[in-house]
Amino acid sequence: MIQFWNKRIKLGILTENPEHDEAFKLIQKEIKERVKKKFAGSLAIRMVDSGSCNACEAECNALSNPYYDLERLGIYFVASPRHADVMLLSGLMTFNMTPHVFDAYRQMPEPKWIITLGECPAMKSPFENSFAINAPAEDHLPITHHIPGCPPEPKEIIEGLLAFLRKI
Amino acid sequence: MRLIARYAKELEKAFEIITVYEGEMQREQVDKESPIIKTLAKQHPSAIWFERKMHDDFGIIIEDTFDKRPLVHQERFPKDTHPLIKDFQDKTLKEAAYLPYKYEEISGDGVFQVAVGPIHAGIIEPGHFQFSQAGEEMLHLEVRHFYKNRGIEKMLEGKTLMDAKPVIERISGNESIAYQLCWRDIVLQASRQELPLSLQKRHAFLLELERVIHHLTDLGFIPNDAGFGAALAYASKLAEDARRLMQTLTHHRFGFGGITFENTDIDLVPMQKWIGKMQENVLDFETWIMDIPSLWDRFDTTGTLSFKKAVKYDTVGVVARASGIAMDRRATLFYLEHGFVMAHETGGDVAARFKLRLAEVKNSLAMMSNFLEEDDTQMEIHTLQDGEYMSFCESSIGELFMAVDIKEGLIERFVVRDPSFVNWQALHIMMQKDIIADFPLINKSCDLSYAGNDL
Ligand code: SF4
């Protein structure tokens, strides 16, 4: 155990990785301010995967690793659509998932927004239309913002969230 | 004899049923007018999903099976629609009347059902778990999937192998390199070419890097599901470091597009340094985590899959090796020469799967260091010849199987069996004797793919 604490003290705080440049710091600051103003300090996101390859989810999980630590900006991934302000929709909207995505959307309290994450829900990834796919999602649901990328990198997701906050 | 895959393809007047066993393949033709076959489920329980899928895909009837429910097709899927038949060309489906799915349930005094999914509480893929509970105790679990079915097998028909690559590398994001390696081997078989050693090394390096990323992520998430978040913070930091290395080498954090027939020079010195540092960090992680008794209290004897059951259910990969089956597609001369040591545990529980992943990360890092080589070999691929091809690769989850038929230069039938497809069917066995709160932990310790399973 003592070994661990020695190491822990030597390592310091990773979140302030020098790799994160000044511009990125400004983005984070602006997000924090806007979340504070528009969502009383906490923006709750419900992630819904409607047929992804799982890379988009992996990048969302990476948002909580010590380098990005999204929660510090007041943005949380919540366990139920009933707690959510925003639905983050990833993946190709499949025939089999469509009714469940609608269900989740209906459960969200007003006001609510949908952000699509990655090229899949917009039908811009290399997948072609097939009998099993109902994408693009915008044909079925009101989409406020789209974060492009295949998958968007954690940094791009953060920038995308800021673009969304500026929009509303 | 281990069952690897069982699938059908459409010929002019018949369906051909192909059953792939370890070291053997059987073919059977049935008339299209009355496509009736017998089940293999009595010898191989894992045949059930293959056979139910065959019915959904082609309408093939499994005469003596006890489970005739649809697998891929769900409540609103139009009846008697078999999309893998060549004649089926619809690009959209109309929702049919809701036909309830009959779950396997245990009933009795005080027994109740808990339905979980398809959308889960965390950032995870959709799938459904139906538990029969007696209080806290799990009596039975049915795993139900295919919510993510994207119709990939059909989507790839009529494409060239080269055009199919961007889709193949996106079937399961966590195993992208493995899928690309299966694709690579099929390309090489079809062009009657051999891969130069230096390219083999580069590809193997990337496959091990993918395994390191995936295992490290799990090494964080498994303790996290037992309430120990600090492990996730540490391991996810290491996983992020490895992912950034993947980006440096392939220009993509998941290695999409990373497997090509060109070698690009790698700077050896910083790379060896990176590997050394990672090895050190993994060792630190290990000494720390092995020393936390409350964690091992949760891991030990939880979610046990006995050797006997692991064999019976034809399990592969991490799950199989943690239950004492010494099986790994990397057990070849090439890998052995570069330091491959088969990881092996016998407990079959969450602890065994956790320790196995740790051992594999360490072995992968050691091999990566042996794979490094300065080289810029390029290779020209010849024309691909028609035929039936099959390939295997040990992904971070387990043995991946791919089969492609090429006719007149285009894909005639595309089959892939993710390791998850067989392992999911063994999950319910691990649940018996455990409580429902252990489920996320057990599920995570296997970390199976939903996307690769559903296709
Ligand atoms: S957008 Fe790309 S990374 Fe995201 S789910 Fe689709 S294929 Fe995967």
XYZ file of C-alpha atoms and ligand atoms in Angstrom:
631
model
C 0.000 0.000 0.000
C 2.763 2.403 0.975
C 4.342 1.815 -2.429
C 1.130 2.928 -4.038
C 0.950 6.174 -2.111
C 4.573 6.972 -2.892
C 3.845 6.485 -6.550
C 0.621 8.464 -6.293
C 2.407 11.484 -4.832
C 5.175 11.299 -7.431
C 2.658 11.135 -10.286
C 0.802 14.298 -9.326
C -2.369 15.440 -11.043
C -2.784 14.053 -14.532
C -5.728 16.142 -15.568
C -3.445 19.078 -16.004
C -1.554 17.346 -18.713
C 0.602 19.936 -20.481
C -0.521 18.330 -23.735
C -3.794 20.166 -23.225
C -3.023 23.513 -24.720
C -4.244 26.938 -23.747
C -7.003 26.962 -26.366
C -8.440 23.797 -24.872
C -8.420 25.352 -21.422
C -10.506 28.208 -22.769
C -13.007 25.756 -24.237
C -13.348 24.050 -20.887
C -13.829 27.352 -19.142
C -16.557 28.396 -21.544
C -18.348 25.062 -21.155
C -18.326 25.425 -17.408
C -19.778 28.905 -17.613
C -22.479 27.987 -20.080
C -23.480 24.861 -18.146
C -23.697 27.028 -15.071
C -25.913 29.585 -16.788
C -28.192 27.316 -18.807
C -28.332 24.167 -16.702
C -27.788 25.486 -13.190
C -24.325 23.972 -13.116
C -25.078 20.413 -14.203
C -25.867 19.068 -17.619
C -27.186 15.503 -17.559
C -26.580 13.320 -20.595
C -28.201 9.988 -21.343
C -26.130 7.969 -23.771
C -28.163 5.782 -26.112
C -26.463 3.385 -28.496
C -28.758 2.468 -31.353
C -26.336 0.218 -33.253
C -22.767 1.413 -33.005
C -19.495 -0.459 -33.354
C -18.798 0.456 -29.712
C -15.928 2.815 -30.552
C -18.163 5.844 -30.027
C -19.086 4.502 -26.567
C -15.440 3.803 -25.793
C -14.604 7.432 -26.536
C -17.418 8.577 -24.237
C -16.009 6.355 -21.528
C -12.602 7.871 -22.198
C -14.123 11.257 -21.307
C -14.031 10.168 -17.672
C -10.393 9.068 -17.685
C -8.006 11.274 -15.701
C -6.859 13.157 -18.797
C -10.272 14.550 -19.695
C -12.369 14.176 -16.546
C -15.512 15.647 -18.026
C -17.465 15.730 -14.762
C -15.355 18.584 -13.561
C -17.099 20.772 -16.145
C -20.508 19.914 -14.766
C -21.400 17.351 -17.421
C -22.632 13.958 -16.216
C -23.688 10.745 -17.895
C -26.831 9.623 -16.093
C -28.390 6.184 -15.749
C -31.940 6.994 -16.810
C -33.489 9.089 -19.569
C -35.780 10.481 -16.858
C -32.807 12.283 -15.351
C -31.482 13.606 -18.639
C -31.455 16.948 -20.408
C -29.729 15.625 -23.476
C -29.773 12.322 -25.313
C -26.444 11.504 -26.915
C -27.362 9.136 -29.722
C -24.666 6.979 -31.292
C -24.669 4.224 -33.878
C -26.764 3.383 -36.882
C -30.394 3.511 -35.911
C -31.283 -0.140 -36.423
C -34.721 -1.551 -37.127
C -34.539 -3.489 -33.869
C -33.480 -0.532 -31.693
C -35.770 2.122 -33.172
C -38.760 1.514 -30.855
C -36.472 1.535 -27.817
C -34.839 4.811 -28.837
C -38.303 6.358 -29.161
C -39.189 4.975 -25.735
C -36.117 6.522 -24.152
C -36.830 9.855 -25.807
C -40.435 9.859 -24.572
C -39.204 9.265 -21.028
C -37.081 12.402 -20.993
C -38.585 15.442 -19.273
C -38.997 18.705 -21.238
C -37.051 20.685 -22.267
C -34.934 18.054 -24.007
C -32.425 17.881 -26.797
C -30.790 15.194 -28.916
C -27.177 15.294 -30.027
C -26.025 12.691 -32.531
C -22.546 11.339 -31.950
C -20.348 10.010 -34.750
C -21.044 9.438 -38.415
C -23.324 6.433 -37.918
C -26.604 8.084 -36.841
C -26.185 10.526 -39.730
C -25.579 7.601 -42.112
C -22.197 9.009 -43.087
C -20.036 6.093 -41.910
C -19.128 3.473 -44.537
C -22.236 1.418 -43.762
C -24.802 1.306 -46.509
C -28.477 1.344 -46.051
C -29.826 -2.133 -45.395
C -33.158 -3.635 -44.435
C -31.958 -3.618 -40.822
C -31.219 0.106 -40.649
C -33.564 3.061 -40.164
C -30.872 5.763 -40.141
C -30.441 8.689 -40.579
C -31.828 9.452 -37.147
C -32.897 12.921 -38.212
C -35.696 11.354 -40.281
C -37.283 10.143 -37.063
C -36.258 12.482 -34.266
C -35.563 16.193 -33.758
C -31.770 16.484 -33.722
C -30.332 19.715 -32.334
C -26.669 19.093 -32.972
C -24.323 16.612 -34.632
C -20.803 15.759 -33.503
C -18.968 14.339 -36.532
C -16.095 11.831 -36.467
C -15.680 8.085 -36.706
C -15.416 8.055 -33.797
C -15.038 11.671 -32.633
C -12.054 11.846 -30.284
C -12.737 12.807 -26.656
C -11.456 16.296 -27.357
C -13.782 16.604 -30.334
C -16.712 15.452 -28.222
C -15.926 18.189 -25.695
C -15.715 20.767 -28.476
C -18.965 19.420 -29.919
C -20.694 19.810 -26.565
C -19.556 23.418 -26.473
C -20.912 24.026 -29.964
C -24.230 22.606 -28.758
C -24.230 24.847 -25.694
C -23.617 27.857 -27.889
C -26.504 26.871 -30.144
C -29.243 26.661 -27.552
C -14.608 -31.899 -31.186
C -15.160 -28.196 -30.698
C -17.892 -26.544 -32.740
C -16.602 -23.330 -34.290
C -19.446 -22.228 -36.518
C -22.527 -23.438 -38.321
C -24.085 -21.440 -41.104
C -25.933 -21.681 -44.373
C -25.483 -20.367 -47.868
C -27.806 -20.283 -50.791
C -26.964 -22.269 -53.922
C -29.076 -22.392 -57.046
C -31.440 -25.162 -56.033
C -30.372 -25.932 -52.501
C -29.092 -24.518 -49.268
C -25.703 -25.660 -48.176
C -25.241 -26.046 -44.430
C -21.643 -25.740 -43.357
C -20.508 -26.897 -39.951
C -16.978 -25.994 -38.958
C -15.348 -27.988 -36.199
C -11.841 -27.751 -34.889
C -9.849 -29.367 -37.686
C -12.841 -30.579 -39.659
C -15.626 -29.259 -41.844
C -18.920 -30.858 -42.814
C -21.188 -29.908 -45.679
C -24.787 -30.874 -46.169
C -27.202 -29.855 -48.895
C -30.923 -29.503 -48.415
C -33.542 -28.881 -51.019
C -34.818 -25.303 -51.150
C -38.408 -26.496 -51.359
C -38.243 -28.283 -48.031
C -35.147 -27.089 -46.195
C -35.235 -29.289 -43.125
C -32.225 -30.222 -41.028
C -31.533 -31.831 -37.685
C -30.202 -30.003 -34.657
C -26.731 -30.407 -33.230
C -27.786 -28.903 -29.924
C -27.711 -32.213 -28.086
C -23.948 -32.551 -28.545
C -23.245 -28.815 -28.772
C -25.532 -26.425 -26.859
C -23.822 -23.539 -28.655
C -25.364 -24.760 -31.924
C -28.703 -23.337 -30.785
C -27.967 -19.713 -31.693
C -26.364 -20.740 -34.983
C -29.452 -22.737 -35.879
C -31.989 -20.133 -34.758
C -30.066 -17.593 -36.822
C -30.122 -19.916 -39.817
C -33.883 -20.027 -39.586
C -34.159 -16.247 -39.383
C -31.696 -15.713 -42.222
C -32.867 -18.334 -44.715
C -36.020 -19.971 -43.376
C -34.264 -23.284 -42.795
C -36.286 -25.476 -40.461
C -34.566 -27.260 -37.612
C -36.861 -30.182 -37.248
C -36.112 -31.596 -33.836
C -34.994 -28.494 -31.955
C -36.645 -27.550 -28.677
C -36.116 -23.844 -29.264
C -37.917 -22.525 -32.310
C -38.020 -18.877 -31.284
C -36.557 -16.232 -33.576
C -33.096 -14.993 -32.647
C -32.131 -12.006 -34.759
C -35.665 -10.976 -35.643
C -37.543 -9.195 -32.926
C -41.103 -8.435 -31.953
C -41.893 -6.123 -34.827
C -39.951 -7.947 -37.537
C -42.225 -9.032 -40.418
C -43.048 -12.739 -40.259
C -41.684 -15.161 -42.847
C -39.122 -12.655 -44.016
C -35.679 -14.136 -44.517
C -33.364 -11.327 -45.535
C -30.294 -13.359 -46.471
C -32.120 -15.076 -49.328
C -30.747 -13.668 -52.577
C -34.207 -12.695 -53.796
C -34.758 -10.457 -50.802
C -33.631 -7.031 -51.928
C -35.756 -4.649 -49.840
C -33.883 -1.709 -48.404
C -36.527 -0.929 -45.829
C -38.769 -3.012 -43.636
C -42.249 -2.170 -42.432
C -42.980 -2.767 -38.785
C -45.287 -5.733 -38.372
C -47.772 -6.383 -35.598
C -46.106 -6.820 -32.209
C -45.463 -10.465 -31.496
C -44.303 -10.964 -27.902
C -41.105 -12.924 -27.356
C -41.462 -15.804 -24.958
C -38.600 -15.635 -22.480
C -37.195 -18.679 -20.750
C -38.519 -18.193 -17.276
C -38.688 -20.167 -14.106
C -41.916 -19.793 -12.199
C -42.873 -20.836 -8.714
C -43.648 -19.615 -5.263
C -41.903 -16.294 -4.674
C -39.998 -16.462 -7.959
C -40.107 -13.247 -9.937
C -38.645 -11.866 -13.162
C -36.214 -8.991 -13.539
C -35.919 -7.576 -17.017
C -32.787 -5.554 -17.744
C -32.304 -3.750 -21.035
C -32.068 -3.329 -23.924
C -30.797 0.119 -22.894
C -28.534 -0.134 -19.852
C -27.698 2.293 -17.101
C -24.088 2.962 -18.106
C -22.347 3.823 -21.321
C -22.660 0.322 -22.770
C -24.128 -1.391 -25.752
C -27.776 -2.499 -25.823
C -28.849 -6.056 -25.082
C -31.433 -7.704 -22.871
C -30.980 -9.842 -19.770
C -33.964 -11.632 -18.285
C -33.441 -12.969 -14.774
C -35.611 -15.392 -12.849
C -35.018 -14.491 -9.220
C -35.732 -16.023 -5.851
C -35.008 -13.007 -3.719
C -31.398 -12.034 -4.319
C -30.514 -15.364 -5.845
C -30.403 -15.795 -9.590
C -32.167 -18.953 -10.706
C -31.884 -18.409 -14.403
C -30.726 -15.860 -16.923
C -31.625 -15.590 -20.555
C -29.371 -13.428 -22.702
C -31.197 -11.880 -25.605
C -29.372 -9.853 -28.224
C -29.389 -8.642 -31.823
C -30.811 -5.216 -31.073
C -27.811 -3.845 -32.951
C -28.233 -6.049 -35.989
C -27.194 -3.890 -38.922
C -27.550 -6.517 -41.632
C -23.804 -6.538 -42.286
C -23.682 -9.954 -43.944
C -26.161 -8.808 -46.573
C -24.622 -5.342 -46.861
C -21.288 -6.797 -47.970
C -22.661 -9.089 -50.657
C -21.836 -7.871 -54.136
C -18.846 -5.800 -53.016
C -15.196 -6.482 -53.705
C -13.077 -7.513 -50.741
C -11.263 -4.183 -50.970
C -14.489 -2.170 -50.896
C -15.727 -4.218 -47.954
C -12.764 -3.319 -45.754
C -14.085 -0.026 -44.276
C -17.203 -1.852 -43.077
C -15.314 -4.927 -41.820
C -13.029 -2.806 -39.656
C -16.094 -1.190 -38.096
C -18.008 -4.333 -37.161
C -16.681 -4.278 -33.604
C -14.646 -1.216 -32.678
C -12.733 -2.906 -29.864
C -11.551 -5.682 -32.165
C -10.956 -3.663 -35.318
C -7.380 -4.864 -35.863
C -8.420 -8.497 -35.397
C -11.202 -8.124 -37.960
C -8.750 -6.503 -40.341
C -6.308 -9.377 -39.863
C -8.990 -11.913 -40.737
C -9.723 -9.831 -43.805
C -5.988 -9.664 -44.615
C -5.627 -13.438 -44.482
C -8.550 -13.874 -46.832
C -7.049 -11.357 -49.262
C -3.737 -13.234 -49.155
C -5.403 -16.588 -49.730
C -7.364 -15.189 -52.663
C -4.314 -13.584 -54.236
C -2.151 -16.673 -53.596
C 0.477 -14.564 -51.877
C 2.547 -14.759 -48.727
C 3.098 -11.922 -46.323
C 6.696 -10.770 -45.836
C 7.937 -11.345 -42.290
C 8.358 -7.655 -41.565
C 4.693 -6.916 -42.350
C 3.648 -9.890 -40.274
C 5.518 -8.333 -37.388
C 3.962 -4.927 -37.840
C 0.455 -6.403 -37.940
C 1.141 -8.606 -34.936
C 2.433 -5.563 -33.062
C -0.821 -3.719 -33.720
C -2.929 -6.715 -32.700
C -1.098 -6.930 -29.381
C -1.463 -3.187 -28.875
C -5.202 -3.537 -29.420
C -5.258 -6.333 -26.843
C -3.324 -4.160 -24.367
C -5.832 -1.318 -24.775
C -8.855 -3.581 -24.411
C -7.508 -5.584 -21.468
C -6.362 -2.463 -19.620
C -9.818 -0.950 -20.022
C -11.306 -4.102 -18.505
C -8.731 -4.225 -15.720
C -10.139 -0.855 -14.694
C -13.818 -1.554 -15.243
C -13.927 -4.929 -13.464
C -12.811 -3.508 -10.062
C -15.021 -0.484 -10.750
C -18.022 -2.800 -10.939
C -17.015 -4.091 -7.523
C -17.098 -0.522 -6.230
C -13.382 0.208 -6.486
C -13.219 3.285 -8.705
C -9.554 4.073 -8.120
C -8.547 1.107 -10.281
C -10.574 2.528 -13.145
C -8.840 5.871 -12.843
C -5.428 4.228 -12.985
C -6.125 1.656 -15.686
C -8.077 4.050 -17.901
C -5.101 6.390 -17.817
C -2.875 3.559 -19.040
C -5.436 2.555 -21.655
C -5.549 6.138 -22.904
C -1.746 6.151 -23.220
C -1.926 2.969 -25.287
C -4.727 4.358 -27.423
C -2.619 7.396 -28.189
C 0.166 5.094 -29.322
C -2.315 3.387 -31.637
C -3.087 6.800 -33.084
C 0.594 7.573 -33.627
C 1.075 4.308 -35.488
C -2.119 4.090 -37.541
C -3.473 7.659 -37.486
C -6.552 6.343 -35.766
C -7.237 5.772 -32.065
C -8.910 2.417 -32.775
C -6.661 1.457 -35.658
C -9.383 1.762 -38.325
C -7.578 1.522 -41.637
C -4.432 0.481 -39.771
C -3.781 -2.818 -41.525
C -2.318 -2.191 -44.968
C 0.274 -3.893 -47.099
C 2.815 -1.166 -46.564
C 5.221 -0.920 -43.717
C 6.055 2.494 -42.397
C 9.168 3.171 -40.474
C 8.816 3.216 -36.717
C 11.291 5.003 -34.493
C 12.579 2.142 -32.436
C 14.161 3.913 -29.498
C 11.135 5.896 -28.262
C 8.954 2.867 -28.895
C 11.082 0.577 -26.735
C 11.064 3.283 -24.095
C 7.285 3.518 -24.252
C 6.948 -0.248 -23.841
C 9.377 -0.244 -20.903
C 7.452 2.499 -19.148
C 4.132 0.751 -19.715
C 5.552 -2.508 -18.345
C 6.628 -0.673 -15.240
C 3.190 0.902 -14.808
C 1.404 -2.406 -15.287
C 3.617 -3.993 -12.651
C 2.816 -1.161 -10.242
C -0.860 -1.640 -10.945
C -0.527 -5.346 -10.294
C 1.294 -5.031 -6.947
C -1.303 -2.527 -5.819
C -4.426 -4.371 -6.916
C -3.339 -7.834 -5.744
C -3.053 -6.396 -2.271
C -6.658 -5.282 -1.799
C -8.454 -8.099 0.020
C -11.955 -6.613 -0.170
C -11.704 -6.679 -3.951
C -10.604 -10.320 -4.105
C -13.442 -11.166 -1.742
C -15.774 -10.097 -4.526
C -13.739 -11.693 -7.344
C -12.986 -15.115 -5.884
C -15.557 -17.842 -6.614
C -17.870 -15.338 -8.348
C -19.274 -16.253 -11.742
C -17.574 -19.617 -11.980
C -17.514 -21.496 -15.250
C -16.153 -24.980 -14.676
C -13.722 -26.584 -17.125
C -16.378 -29.152 -18.015
C -18.993 -26.531 -18.838
C -16.486 -24.352 -20.689
C -15.748 -27.310 -22.972
C -19.402 -28.267 -23.311
C -20.355 -24.776 -24.433
C -17.452 -24.522 -26.913
C -16.222 -21.317 -25.260
C -13.193 -19.504 -26.648
C -10.698 -16.810 -25.736
C -10.276 -15.254 -22.307
C -13.317 -17.073 -20.913
C -12.046 -20.475 -22.052
C -8.456 -19.906 -20.941
C -9.603 -18.744 -17.494
C -11.485 -22.027 -17.107
C -8.455 -24.142 -17.870
C -8.739 -24.642 -21.639
C -5.328 -24.081 -23.225
C -6.441 -22.677 -26.544
C -5.222 -19.614 -28.367
C -4.960 -18.941 -32.095
C -1.582 -17.356 -31.432
C -0.031 -20.676 -30.504
C 1.909 -20.779 -33.786
C 5.599 -20.946 -34.558
C 5.721 -17.269 -35.496
C 4.267 -16.129 -32.176
C 6.226 -18.651 -30.113
C 9.441 -17.410 -31.666
C 8.522 -13.909 -30.550
C 7.888 -14.779 -26.956
C 4.268 -15.904 -26.833
C 3.353 -17.670 -23.608
C -0.155 -18.973 -23.251
C -1.847 -17.479 -20.217
C -3.663 -20.071 -18.234
C -5.908 -20.074 -15.173
C -8.070 -22.802 -13.725
C -10.472 -21.032 -11.365
C -12.995 -20.085 -14.046
C -14.241 -17.213 -11.855
C -14.031 -13.413 -12.093
C -10.665 -13.553 -10.309
C -9.289 -15.985 -12.882
C -10.437 -13.850 -15.804
C -8.951 -10.753 -14.166
C -5.580 -12.407 -13.517
C -5.562 -13.865 -17.004
C -5.966 -10.416 -18.525
C -3.105 -9.109 -16.413
C -0.862 -11.942 -17.561
C -1.848 -11.354 -21.180
C -1.111 -7.632 -21.026
C 2.364 -8.391 -19.717
C 2.968 -11.016 -22.382
C 1.640 -8.736 -25.141
C 3.996 -5.950 -24.101
C 6.947 -8.355 -24.102
C 5.997 -9.594 -27.572
C 5.514 -6.059 -28.874
C 9.075 -5.319 -27.986
C 10.169 -8.388 -30.006
C 8.029 -7.428 -32.997
C 9.700 -4.058 -33.425
C 11.780 -3.761 -36.531
C 12.920 -0.976 -38.796
C 11.580 -1.723 -42.208
C 9.606 -0.191 -45.062
C 8.555 -3.220 -47.096
C 5.690 -2.687 -49.478
C 3.619 -5.310 -51.087
C 1.559 -5.283 -54.262
C -1.591 -7.423 -54.059
C -2.330 -9.499 -57.181
C -5.765 -10.083 -58.620
C -8.050 -11.907 -56.215
C -9.246 -15.279 -57.420
C -12.704 -16.682 -56.882
C -13.172 -19.324 -54.230
C -14.163 -20.102 -50.662
C -11.858 -18.776 -47.992
C -11.690 -18.972 -44.217
C -9.512 -17.290 -41.629
C -8.996 -17.065 -37.887
C -7.521 -14.499 -35.544
C -7.211 -14.305 -31.759
C -8.892 -10.992 -30.947
C -8.749 -9.465 -27.484
C -11.956 -11.378 -26.682
C -11.069 -14.680 -28.297
C -11.050 -16.637 -31.501
C -12.555 -14.730 -34.401
C -13.691 -16.708 -37.444
C -14.383 -15.295 -40.894
C -15.488 -17.041 -44.090
C -15.901 -15.350 -47.445
C -17.031 -16.764 -50.787
C -15.915 -14.790 -53.815
C -17.677 -15.242 -57.135
C -16.696 -13.257 -60.224
C -14.595 -11.009 -58.049
C -17.438 -10.082 -55.718
C -18.438 -11.278 -52.278
C -21.106 -13.944 -52.635
C -21.474 -14.776 -48.950
C -19.842 -13.121 -45.947
C -19.804 -14.919 -42.627
C -18.151 -13.830 -39.443
C -18.457 -15.385 -36.016
C -17.296 -13.122 -33.242
C -15.879 -14.932 -30.197
C -18.710 -13.315 -28.265
C -21.335 -15.284 -30.197
C -20.342 -18.537 -28.488
C -19.305 -17.051 -25.159
C -22.619 -15.207 -24.653
C -24.351 -18.554 -24.691
C -22.274 -19.730 -21.745
C -22.927 -16.630 -19.638
C -26.066 -17.978 -17.961
C -24.096 -20.948 -16.627
C -21.786 -18.608 -14.710
C -24.687 -16.907 -12.924
C -25.994 -19.880 -11.014
C -25.317 -19.606 -7.278
C -24.561 -15.864 -7.463
C -26.660 -12.869 -6.525
C -27.986 -10.301 -8.960
C -25.590 -7.613 -7.739
C -22.758 -9.768 -9.059
C -24.123 -9.703 -12.579
C -22.396 -6.508 -13.811
C -19.129 -7.793 -12.386
C -19.429 -11.195 -14.057
C -20.566 -9.686 -17.341
C -17.671 -7.234 -17.344
C -15.142 -9.926 -16.494
C -16.046 -11.624 -19.782
C -16.384 -8.306 -21.628
C -18.100 -9.664 -24.695
C -18.983 -7.646 -27.739
C -22.596 -6.843 -28.595
C -21.818 -5.251 -31.959
C -19.708 -8.171 -33.189
C -22.318 -10.626 -31.959
C -25.297 -8.857 -33.520
C -23.599 -7.986 -36.832
S -19.429 6.557 -36.122
Fe -17.692 5.231 -36.564
S -16.845 4.868 -34.552
Fe -18.886 5.640 -34.193
S -20.161 3.841 -34.053
Fe -20.164 4.475 -36.186
S -18.557 3.270 -37.146
Fe -18.220 3.183 -34.951
